[in-house]
Amino acid sequence: MDRKEHPTVRRMLDRIDPIGYLLTEVFHLLGLFAIGGATVWAAAKAFLDMTARGHATIEDLLLLFIYLEIGSMVGIYFRTNHMPVRFLLYVGITALTRHMIGYVQTESVPDAGILILAGATLVLSLAVLTIRYASARFPSKASDGTDAE
């Protein structure tokens, strides 16, 4: 007889499982609120820094888009309990674009670094294309009956 099939062990697990589930959900919610709060805080600080300078650069605007995408990811994860991988790729593409713009502005002669950043952006873009194609061609059903990605 398996240990989990033993009646005493089964009763003990039946009592402990709801507590474990509750602790997991509480940790999940606290983590989401912490990430959401930190995102709002960082975005507000970036915005205040821009207003203090009196102007915004394209890098500043792309940074705000990164914060917006992270906030969207937190919101979607909070509502659906699913993390859309595409949003992570969008954050990566935006971050690489922001870095590439800064790189081009500071380097007098473009070198292999710009090709590496452009290549990485292309790879992430192809990953988004692949995921979009696969989810359209082979949709999976989520627990609520909608298509999940």
GROMACS .gro file of N, CA, C and O in nm, residues 9 13 16 19 23-24 28 30 37 42-43 57 62 74 77 81 87 98-100 112 115 123-124 130 146:
model
  104
    9VAL      N    1  -0.266   0.893   0.673
    9VAL     CA    2  -0.189   0.988   0.592
    9VAL      C    3  -0.283   1.067   0.502
    9VAL      O    4  -0.271   1.189   0.487
   13LEU      N    5  -0.327   1.471   0.497
   13LEU     CA    6  -0.307   1.549   0.375
   13LEU      C    7  -0.432   1.628   0.339
   13LEU      O    8  -0.423   1.741   0.292
   16ILE      N    9  -0.423   1.937   0.553
   16ILE     CA   10  -0.311   2.028   0.528
   16ILE      C   11  -0.321   2.095   0.391
   16ILE      O   12  -0.282   2.211   0.376
   19ILE      N   13  -0.460   2.452   0.368
   19ILE     CA   14  -0.369   2.551   0.427
   19ILE      C   15  -0.257   2.584   0.327
   19ILE      O   16  -0.222   2.700   0.307
   23LEU      N   17  -0.186   2.951   0.163
   23LEU     CA   18  -0.055   3.018   0.172
   23LEU      C   19   0.002   3.048   0.034
   23LEU      O   20   0.060   3.154   0.012
   24THR      N   21  -0.018   2.957  -0.059
   24THR     CA   22   0.029   2.980  -0.196
   24THR      C   23  -0.045   3.097  -0.260
   24THR      O   24   0.017   3.183  -0.323
   28HIS      N   25   0.111   3.451  -0.374
   28HIS     CA   26   0.088   3.491  -0.513
   28HIS      C   27   0.036   3.634  -0.520
   28HIS      O   28   0.087   3.718  -0.595
   30LEU      N   29   0.044   3.872  -0.280
   30LEU     CA   30   0.143   3.966  -0.227
   30LEU      C   31   0.253   3.995  -0.330
   30LEU      O   32   0.295   4.110  -0.346
   37GLY      N   33   0.327   4.747  -0.750
   37GLY     CA   34   0.365   4.868  -0.679
   37GLY      C   35   0.503   4.918  -0.717
   37GLY      O   36   0.524   5.038  -0.736
   42ALA      N   37   0.857   5.291  -0.994
   42ALA     CA   38   0.966   5.316  -1.088
   42ALA      C   39   0.922   5.404  -1.204
   42ALA      O   40   0.996   5.494  -1.247
   43ALA      N   41   0.800   5.382  -1.254
   43ALA     CA   42   0.749   5.464  -1.364
   43ALA      C   43   0.728   5.608  -1.318
   43ALA      O   44   0.761   5.702  -1.391
   57THR      N   45   1.364   6.207  -2.365
   57THR     CA   46   1.432   6.149  -2.480
   57THR      C   47   1.354   6.027  -2.526
   57THR      O   48   1.263   5.979  -2.457
   62LEU      N   49   1.069   5.501  -2.423
   62LEU     CA   50   1.072   5.355  -2.433
   62LEU      C   51   1.075   5.291  -2.295
   62LEU      O   52   1.016   5.185  -2.273
   74VAL      N   53   0.131   4.219  -1.526
   74VAL     CA   54   0.083   4.195  -1.390
   74VAL      C   55  -0.069   4.191  -1.390
   74VAL      O   56  -0.130   4.103  -1.328
   77TYR      N   57  -0.189   3.868  -1.555
   77TYR     CA   58  -0.161   3.753  -1.468
   77TYR      C   59  -0.255   3.753  -1.348
   77TYR      O   60  -0.300   3.648  -1.304
   81ASN      N   61  -0.442   3.435  -1.422
   81ASN     CA   62  -0.348   3.339  -1.364
   81ASN      C   63  -0.261   3.273  -1.472
   81ASN      O   64  -0.208   3.164  -1.452
   87PHE      N   65   0.420   3.900  -2.389
   87PHE     CA   66   0.449   4.025  -2.320
   87PHE      C   67   0.593   4.030  -2.272
   87PHE      O   68   0.657   4.135  -2.276
   98ARG      N   69   1.565   5.022  -2.685
   98ARG     CA   70   1.611   5.134  -2.601
   98ARG      C   71   1.763   5.133  -2.589
   98ARG      O   72   1.829   5.236  -2.601
   99HIS      N   73   1.818   5.015  -2.564
   99HIS     CA   74   1.964   5.002  -2.552
   99HIS      C   75   2.032   5.035  -2.685
   99HIS      O   76   2.137   5.099  -2.688
  100MET      N   77   1.974   4.991  -2.795
  100MET     CA   78   2.033   5.016  -2.927
  100MET      C   79   2.035   5.165  -2.959
  100MET      O   80   2.134   5.217  -3.012
  112ALA      N   81   3.032   4.586  -3.413
  112ALA     CA   82   2.956   4.462  -3.406
  112ALA      C   83   2.847   4.467  -3.299
  112ALA      O   84   2.749   4.393  -3.306
  115LEU      N   85   2.511   4.526  -3.443
  115LEU     CA   86   2.462   4.408  -3.513
  115LEU      C   87   2.410   4.303  -3.415
  115LEU      O   88   2.310   4.236  -3.443
  123VAL      N   89   1.563   3.808  -3.343
  123VAL     CA   90   1.532   3.676  -3.286
  123VAL      C   91   1.406   3.683  -3.199
  123VAL      O   92   1.317   3.598  -3.209
  124LEU      N   93   1.397   3.787  -3.115
  124LEU     CA   94   1.278   3.802  -3.030
  124LEU      C   95   1.153   3.828  -3.115
  124LEU      O   96   1.045   3.778  -3.084
  130THR      N   97   0.636   3.342  -3.422
  130THR     CA   98   0.615   3.198  -3.407
  130THR      C   99   0.504   3.169  -3.307
  130THR      O  100   0.416   3.084  -3.331
  146THR      N  101  -1.198   2.995  -2.300
  146THR     CA  102  -1.143   3.087  -2.397
  146THR      C  103  -1.012   3.032  -2.449
  146THR      O  104  -0.952   2.942  -2.391
   0.00000   0.00000   0.00000
